[in-house]
Amino acid sequence: MARFLIVGNLKMNPLSREEVSQYLSVLQREMSGKKFEHAAGVLCPPALYLNEFSELPQGIAKGAQNVFWEKSGAYTGELSPVMLKNDGVEYVIVGHSERRQYGNEDDRIVREKAHAVLKALMVPIVCVGETGEERAQGETDRVLEHQVQAVFEGLSKLQAEKIILAYEPRWAIGTDTLPTTNEILQVKVLIRKLLAEMFDSQAAERVRVLYGGSVKSSFLGAVSWEAGMDGVLVGRESLFPYEIVKMLALFEEQALSLEA
Ligand code: 13P
């Protein structure tokens, strides 16, 4: 498993298959001749385009932005985890704050979805994070505690270790406002502590934690490796394939410098 992970969440973009095909050809061109051993990518397009994302360059996996918790049945408009798995999806974003906000997903739904993704042998990327208001009221730790405990409840240690958490403070998404390196580091410490209490210190070390919210390649260090993070979850900048490839290269460089 690569040391660092860069997950691109394309959200509700692009608007046409023509643009998807342009995006993918630029990505192929940008990746040609490049090989990353310590940094891996995941791209999560809208479900409509998952098929187009089947032929991604080596080192970039296919992810989905959402899933339903039941395997099959009368659930109009939903996508089964088994369908996604059978379509070559390896990762699924679960509990993104935009789904919590616009889709009314609560911690119970997020848990059901994350567990269904694990059961279908894919990796859930579970988003957690506080709102601006909660932050202003000094509630960040309490909110995160609740969100993290809800997701891991009822899992074995082996299952727990497969989950990837993405710390996405809601106030940092789409705003170009960032937490400090130290604030992100404190969240990492809190998550470790919670997981060590629920499982053990080995599980706490193994669960990968990403940072998300206004990420750009120009300050990757401050929001990721300097803050003890294992990678990033990227929104807007993932719409530019060269940015994704640039981030892969920067993480690779960082991993190699850690080894040296
Ligand atoms: P931005 O990178 O556009 O702030 O979005 C972050 C995000 O929500 C990724 O899931």
mmCIF file of C-alpha atoms and ligand atoms in Angstrom:
data_model
loop_
_atom_site.group_PDB
_atom_site.id
_atom_site.type_symbol
_atom_site.label_atom_id
_atom_site.label_comp_id
_atom_site.label_asym_id
_atom_site.label_seq_id
_atom_site.Cartn_x
_atom_site.Cartn_y
_atom_site.Cartn_z
ATOM 1 C CA MET A 1 0.000 0.000 0.000
ATOM 2 C CA ALA A 2 1.394 3.416 -0.979
ATOM 3 C CA ARG A 3 2.477 5.695 1.871
ATOM 4 C CA PHE A 4 0.331 8.629 0.693
ATOM 5 C CA LEU A 5 -3.108 8.784 -0.894
ATOM 6 C CA ILE A 6 -4.542 11.598 -3.015
ATOM 7 C CA VAL A 7 -8.296 11.314 -3.475
ATOM 8 C CA GLY A 8 -10.013 13.516 -6.042
ATOM 9 C CA ASN A 9 -13.708 14.163 -5.414
ATOM 10 C CA LEU A 10 -15.103 15.539 -8.658
ATOM 11 C CA LYS A 11 -18.464 16.218 -6.989
ATOM 12 C CA MET A 12 -21.145 17.158 -9.581
ATOM 13 C CA ASN A 13 -18.654 17.738 -12.428
ATOM 14 C CA PRO A 14 -18.082 17.639 -15.374
ATOM 15 C CA LEU A 15 -21.390 18.306 -17.104
ATOM 16 C CA SER A 16 -20.937 16.251 -20.272
ATOM 17 C CA ARG A 17 -19.318 13.067 -21.551
ATOM 18 C CA GLU A 18 -17.248 15.188 -23.944
ATOM 19 C CA GLU A 19 -15.673 16.941 -20.978
ATOM 20 C CA VAL A 20 -15.127 13.613 -19.237
ATOM 21 C CA SER A 21 -13.283 12.315 -22.235
ATOM 22 C CA GLN A 22 -11.126 15.472 -22.424
ATOM 23 C CA TYR A 23 -10.366 15.181 -18.714
ATOM 24 C CA LEU A 24 -9.303 11.559 -19.082
ATOM 25 C CA SER A 25 -7.113 12.185 -22.092
ATOM 26 C CA VAL A 26 -5.315 15.051 -20.325
ATOM 27 C CA LEU A 27 -4.848 12.757 -17.309
ATOM 28 C CA GLN A 28 -3.364 10.006 -19.491
ATOM 29 C CA ARG A 29 -1.013 12.513 -21.088
ATOM 30 C CA GLU A 30 0.081 13.997 -17.749
ATOM 31 C CA MET A 31 0.698 10.533 -16.277
ATOM 32 C CA SER A 32 2.528 9.082 -19.255
ATOM 33 C CA GLY A 33 6.026 7.920 -18.376
ATOM 34 C CA LYS A 34 5.489 8.621 -14.669
ATOM 35 C CA LYS A 35 5.482 5.964 -12.002
ATOM 36 C CA PHE A 36 4.817 6.602 -8.342
ATOM 37 C CA GLU A 37 5.592 3.982 -5.736
ATOM 38 C CA HIS A 38 4.830 5.845 -2.536
ATOM 39 C CA ALA A 39 1.870 7.928 -3.621
ATOM 40 C CA ALA A 40 -1.356 6.598 -5.092
ATOM 41 C CA GLY A 41 -4.417 8.339 -6.493
ATOM 42 C CA VAL A 42 -8.145 7.688 -6.364
ATOM 43 C CA LEU A 43 -10.629 9.521 -8.587
ATOM 44 C CA CYS A 44 -14.297 9.674 -7.633
ATOM 45 C CA PRO A 45 -16.442 10.878 -10.552
ATOM 46 C CA PRO A 46 -20.249 11.157 -10.543
ATOM 47 C CA ALA A 47 -21.751 7.645 -10.754
ATOM 48 C CA LEU A 48 -22.991 8.321 -14.286
ATOM 49 C CA TYR A 49 -19.382 8.358 -15.532
ATOM 50 C CA LEU A 50 -17.948 5.439 -13.548
ATOM 51 C CA ASN A 51 -17.685 3.348 -16.696
ATOM 52 C CA GLU A 52 -15.537 5.978 -18.440
ATOM 53 C CA PHE A 53 -13.193 5.914 -15.449
ATOM 54 C CA SER A 54 -12.471 2.202 -15.895
ATOM 55 C CA GLU A 55 -9.264 2.708 -17.830
ATOM 56 C CA LEU A 56 -7.331 4.934 -15.481
ATOM 57 C CA PRO A 57 -3.535 5.243 -15.616
ATOM 58 C CA GLN A 58 -1.570 2.836 -13.410
ATOM 59 C CA GLY A 59 -1.486 4.026 -9.819
ATOM 60 C CA ILE A 60 -4.893 5.703 -9.935
ATOM 61 C CA ALA A 61 -7.910 3.750 -8.700
ATOM 62 C CA LYS A 62 -11.609 4.249 -9.293
ATOM 63 C CA GLY A 63 -13.758 5.533 -6.439
ATOM 64 C CA ALA A 64 -17.430 6.421 -5.951
ATOM 65 C CA GLN A 65 -18.915 9.439 -4.183
ATOM 66 C CA ASN A 66 -21.804 7.677 -2.491
ATOM 67 C CA VAL A 67 -23.478 4.307 -1.970
ATOM 68 C CA PHE A 68 -26.595 2.776 -0.426
ATOM 69 C CA TRP A 69 -26.339 0.362 2.500
ATOM 70 C CA GLU A 70 -28.570 -2.429 1.153
ATOM 71 C CA LYS A 71 -27.264 -4.972 -1.331
ATOM 72 C CA SER A 72 -30.315 -5.057 -3.651
ATOM 73 C CA GLY A 73 -34.050 -4.440 -3.723
ATOM 74 C CA ALA A 74 -36.657 -1.731 -4.139
ATOM 75 C CA TYR A 75 -34.547 1.384 -3.469
ATOM 76 C CA THR A 76 -35.265 3.786 -6.318
ATOM 77 C CA GLY A 77 -32.310 5.865 -7.395
ATOM 78 C CA GLU A 78 -29.779 4.177 -5.120
ATOM 79 C CA LEU A 79 -26.532 2.336 -5.910
ATOM 80 C CA SER A 80 -25.747 -1.002 -4.288
ATOM 81 C CA PRO A 81 -22.255 -1.562 -2.858
ATOM 82 C CA VAL A 82 -22.170 -4.837 -4.778
ATOM 83 C CA MET A 83 -22.904 -3.025 -8.062
ATOM 84 C CA LEU A 84 -20.027 -0.654 -7.391
ATOM 85 C CA LYS A 85 -17.667 -3.487 -6.500
ATOM 86 C CA ASN A 86 -18.655 -5.394 -9.645
ATOM 87 C CA ASP A 87 -17.971 -2.272 -11.686
ATOM 88 C CA GLY A 88 -14.359 -2.053 -10.481
ATOM 89 C CA VAL A 89 -14.828 0.563 -7.767
ATOM 90 C CA GLU A 90 -12.220 0.210 -5.003
ATOM 91 C CA TYR A 91 -12.989 3.159 -2.726
ATOM 92 C CA VAL A 92 -16.215 4.876 -1.706
ATOM 93 C CA ILE A 93 -16.545 8.298 -0.080
ATOM 94 C CA VAL A 94 -19.042 8.033 2.763
ATOM 95 C CA GLY A 95 -20.590 10.765 4.887
ATOM 96 C CA HIS A 96 -19.255 13.713 2.939
ATOM 97 C CA SER A 97 -20.439 16.903 4.637
ATOM 98 C CA GLU A 98 -22.412 17.824 1.519
ATOM 99 C CA ARG A 99 -24.347 14.567 1.860
ATOM 100 C CA ARG A 100 -24.790 15.158 5.567
ATOM 101 C CA GLN A 101 -26.085 18.653 4.753
ATOM 102 C CA TYR A 102 -28.168 18.170 1.604
ATOM 103 C CA GLY A 103 -28.992 14.463 1.939
ATOM 104 C CA ASN A 104 -29.726 14.609 5.673
ATOM 105 C CA GLU A 105 -27.268 11.798 6.378
ATOM 106 C CA ASP A 106 -26.689 11.352 10.092
ATOM 107 C CA ASP A 107 -24.044 9.333 11.939
ATOM 108 C CA ARG A 108 -26.229 6.210 11.892
ATOM 109 C CA ILE A 109 -26.613 6.313 8.095
ATOM 110 C CA VAL A 110 -22.905 7.014 7.684
ATOM 111 C CA ARG A 111 -22.112 3.954 9.814
ATOM 112 C CA GLU A 112 -24.505 1.711 7.830
ATOM 113 C CA LYS A 113 -22.939 2.839 4.581
ATOM 114 C CA ALA A 114 -19.342 2.472 5.757
ATOM 115 C CA HIS A 115 -20.032 -1.028 7.058
ATOM 116 C CA ALA A 116 -21.793 -1.999 3.810
ATOM 117 C CA VAL A 117 -18.757 -0.821 1.822
ATOM 118 C CA LEU A 118 -16.434 -2.946 3.972
ATOM 119 C CA LYS A 119 -18.722 -5.937 3.558
ATOM 120 C CA ALA A 120 -18.539 -5.533 -0.228
ATOM 121 C CA LEU A 121 -14.717 -5.578 0.056
ATOM 122 C CA MET A 122 -14.150 -1.955 -0.878
ATOM 123 C CA VAL A 123 -12.508 0.778 1.194
ATOM 124 C CA PRO A 124 -14.724 3.436 2.773
ATOM 125 C CA ILE A 125 -13.296 6.952 2.931
ATOM 126 C CA VAL A 126 -15.352 8.343 5.781
ATOM 127 C CA CYS A 127 -15.552 12.118 6.106
ATOM 128 C CA VAL A 128 -15.706 13.764 9.504
ATOM 129 C CA GLY A 129 -15.482 17.423 10.460
ATOM 130 C CA GLU A 130 -17.047 20.259 12.390
ATOM 131 C CA THR A 131 -19.030 23.247 11.107
ATOM 132 C CA GLY A 132 -17.747 26.809 11.521
ATOM 133 C CA GLU A 133 -20.262 27.385 14.263
ATOM 134 C CA GLU A 134 -19.220 24.283 16.188
ATOM 135 C CA ARG A 135 -15.614 25.365 15.875
ATOM 136 C CA ALA A 136 -16.404 28.855 17.193
ATOM 137 C CA GLN A 137 -18.127 27.291 20.198
ATOM 138 C CA GLY A 138 -15.127 25.092 20.975
ATOM 139 C CA GLU A 139 -17.084 21.966 20.046
ATOM 140 C CA THR A 140 -14.667 20.496 17.506
ATOM 141 C CA ASP A 141 -13.399 17.619 19.676
ATOM 142 C CA ARG A 142 -16.853 16.653 20.866
ATOM 143 C CA VAL A 143 -18.264 16.582 17.310
ATOM 144 C CA LEU A 144 -15.348 14.554 15.974
ATOM 145 C CA GLU A 145 -15.516 12.137 18.874
ATOM 146 C CA HIS A 146 -19.147 11.470 18.128
ATOM 147 C CA GLN A 147 -18.628 11.052 14.387
ATOM 148 C CA VAL A 148 -15.596 8.788 14.726
ATOM 149 C CA GLN A 149 -17.072 6.560 17.442
ATOM 150 C CA ALA A 150 -20.316 6.154 15.482
ATOM 151 C CA VAL A 151 -18.491 4.842 12.405
ATOM 152 C CA PHE A 152 -16.226 2.351 14.185
ATOM 153 C CA GLU A 153 -18.852 0.999 16.556
ATOM 154 C CA GLY A 154 -19.508 -2.713 16.003
ATOM 155 C CA LEU A 155 -16.425 -3.369 13.852
ATOM 156 C CA SER A 156 -13.666 -5.872 14.505
ATOM 157 C CA LYS A 157 -10.136 -4.507 14.723
ATOM 158 C CA LEU A 158 -9.351 -6.019 11.336
ATOM 159 C CA GLN A 159 -12.316 -4.247 9.733
ATOM 160 C CA ALA A 160 -11.568 -1.003 11.537
ATOM 161 C CA GLU A 161 -8.021 -0.868 10.165
ATOM 162 C CA LYS A 162 -9.362 -0.841 6.601
ATOM 163 C CA ILE A 163 -11.305 2.395 7.032
ATOM 164 C CA ILE A 164 -9.789 5.648 5.809
ATOM 165 C CA LEU A 165 -10.902 8.772 7.650
ATOM 166 C CA ALA A 166 -10.905 12.162 5.962
ATOM 167 C CA TYR A 167 -10.864 15.144 8.281
ATOM 168 C CA GLU A 168 -12.749 17.816 6.363
ATOM 169 C CA PRO A 169 -13.635 20.826 8.504
ATOM 170 C CA ARG A 170 -16.845 22.026 6.851
ATOM 171 C CA TRP A 171 -15.829 25.661 7.048
ATOM 172 C CA ALA A 172 -12.697 24.920 5.026
ATOM 173 C CA ILE A 173 -14.525 23.275 2.098
ATOM 174 C CA GLY A 174 -14.769 25.480 -0.973
ATOM 175 C CA THR A 175 -13.662 28.570 0.941
ATOM 176 C CA ASP A 176 -9.865 28.865 0.625
ATOM 177 C CA THR A 177 -9.732 29.174 4.393
ATOM 178 C CA LEU A 178 -7.515 26.623 6.069
ATOM 179 C CA PRO A 179 -6.864 25.299 9.547
ATOM 180 C CA THR A 180 -3.298 25.640 10.766
ATOM 181 C CA THR A 181 -0.921 22.689 10.601
ATOM 182 C CA ASN A 182 -1.160 22.483 14.360
ATOM 183 C CA GLU A 183 -4.962 22.338 14.354
ATOM 184 C CA ILE A 184 -4.878 19.454 11.876
ATOM 185 C CA LEU A 185 -2.214 17.707 13.929
ATOM 186 C CA GLN A 186 -4.385 18.001 17.035
ATOM 187 C CA VAL A 187 -7.254 16.319 15.198
ATOM 188 C CA LYS A 188 -4.914 13.502 14.168
ATOM 189 C CA VAL A 189 -3.875 13.056 17.811
ATOM 190 C CA LEU A 190 -7.517 13.025 18.914
ATOM 191 C CA ILE A 191 -8.453 10.402 16.288
ATOM 192 C CA ARG A 192 -5.502 8.224 17.344
ATOM 193 C CA LYS A 193 -6.552 8.470 20.974
ATOM 194 C CA LEU A 194 -10.163 7.539 20.200
ATOM 195 C CA LEU A 195 -9.150 4.545 18.088
ATOM 196 C CA ALA A 196 -6.647 3.358 20.687
ATOM 197 C CA GLU A 197 -9.449 3.441 23.265
ATOM 198 C CA MET A 198 -11.879 1.576 20.999
ATOM 199 C CA PHE A 199 -9.365 -0.957 19.638
ATOM 200 C CA ASP A 200 -5.647 -0.695 20.410
ATOM 201 C CA SER A 201 -2.645 1.442 19.533
ATOM 202 C CA GLN A 202 -1.796 -0.701 16.511
ATOM 203 C CA ALA A 203 -5.240 -0.119 14.996
ATOM 204 C CA ALA A 204 -4.913 3.584 15.818
ATOM 205 C CA GLU A 205 -1.633 3.686 13.857
ATOM 206 C CA ARG A 206 -3.004 1.730 10.927
ATOM 207 C CA VAL A 207 -6.148 3.733 10.202
ATOM 208 C CA ARG A 208 -5.186 6.237 7.558
ATOM 209 C CA VAL A 209 -6.277 9.826 8.002
ATOM 210 C CA LEU A 210 -6.499 12.349 5.163
ATOM 211 C CA TYR A 211 -7.049 16.093 5.248
ATOM 212 C CA GLY A 212 -9.643 17.734 2.986
ATOM 213 C CA GLY A 213 -10.849 21.308 2.456
ATOM 214 C CA SER A 214 -9.415 23.841 -0.033
ATOM 215 C CA VAL A 215 -6.338 21.694 -0.771
ATOM 216 C CA LYS A 216 -3.903 22.953 -3.410
ATOM 217 C CA SER A 217 -0.550 21.529 -4.429
ATOM 218 C CA SER A 218 1.161 24.733 -3.267
ATOM 219 C CA PHE A 219 0.649 23.988 0.418
ATOM 220 C CA LEU A 220 0.446 20.198 0.599
ATOM 221 C CA GLY A 221 3.099 19.955 3.291
ATOM 222 C CA ALA A 222 1.267 22.233 5.730
ATOM 223 C CA VAL A 223 -2.037 20.348 5.507
ATOM 224 C CA SER A 224 -0.668 16.868 5.093
ATOM 225 C CA TRP A 225 2.724 15.442 5.992
ATOM 226 C CA GLU A 226 3.728 18.199 8.426
ATOM 227 C CA ALA A 227 0.386 17.602 10.167
ATOM 228 C CA GLY A 228 0.928 13.837 10.307
ATOM 229 C CA MET A 229 -1.689 13.126 7.633
ATOM 230 C CA ASP A 230 -1.531 10.247 5.179
ATOM 231 C CA GLY A 231 -2.769 12.205 2.202
ATOM 232 C CA VAL A 232 -5.498 14.545 1.017
ATOM 233 C CA LEU A 233 -9.078 14.637 -0.216
ATOM 234 C CA VAL A 234 -9.288 17.214 -2.979
ATOM 235 C CA GLY A 235 -12.375 18.923 -4.420
ATOM 236 C CA ARG A 236 -11.998 21.782 -6.896
ATOM 237 C CA GLU A 237 -8.341 21.187 -7.758
ATOM 238 C CA SER A 238 -9.099 17.598 -8.790
ATOM 239 C CA LEU A 239 -10.895 19.025 -11.824
ATOM 240 C CA PHE A 240 -7.400 19.763 -13.184
ATOM 241 C CA PRO A 241 -5.606 16.492 -13.984
ATOM 242 C CA TYR A 242 -2.193 18.189 -13.933
ATOM 243 C CA GLU A 243 -2.831 19.245 -10.314
ATOM 244 C CA ILE A 244 -3.537 15.639 -9.323
ATOM 245 C CA VAL A 245 -0.347 14.489 -11.022
ATOM 246 C CA LYS A 246 1.614 17.331 -9.423
ATOM 247 C CA MET A 247 0.332 16.283 -6.007
ATOM 248 C CA LEU A 248 1.302 12.658 -6.658
ATOM 249 C CA ALA A 249 4.813 13.824 -7.567
ATOM 250 C CA LEU A 250 5.119 16.015 -4.452
ATOM 251 C CA PHE A 251 3.962 13.225 -2.147
ATOM 252 C CA GLU A 252 6.348 10.802 -3.847
ATOM 253 C CA GLU A 253 9.202 13.260 -3.313
ATOM 254 C CA GLN A 254 8.235 13.646 0.346
ATOM 255 C CA ALA A 255 8.058 9.871 0.888
ATOM 256 C CA LEU A 256 11.477 9.430 -0.680
ATOM 257 C CA SER A 257 12.947 12.163 1.492
ATOM 258 C CA LEU A 258 11.538 10.431 4.582
ATOM 259 C CA GLU A 259 13.244 7.226 3.512
ATOM 260 C CA ALA A 260 16.604 8.863 2.841
HETATM 261 P P1 13P B 1 -12.528 21.771 -2.007
HETATM 262 O O1 13P B 1 -11.160 21.158 -2.229
HETATM 263 O O2 13P B 1 -13.155 22.294 -3.253
HETATM 264 O O3 13P B 1 -12.526 22.744 -0.877
HETATM 265 O O4 13P B 1 -13.481 20.563 -1.566
HETATM 266 C C1 13P B 1 -13.069 19.722 -0.575
HETATM 267 C C2 13P B 1 -13.959 18.558 -0.502
HETATM 268 O O5 13P B 1 -15.104 18.674 -0.106
HETATM 269 C C3 13P B 1 -13.427 17.256 -0.958
HETATM 270 O O6 13P B 1 -14.293 16.216 -0.643
#
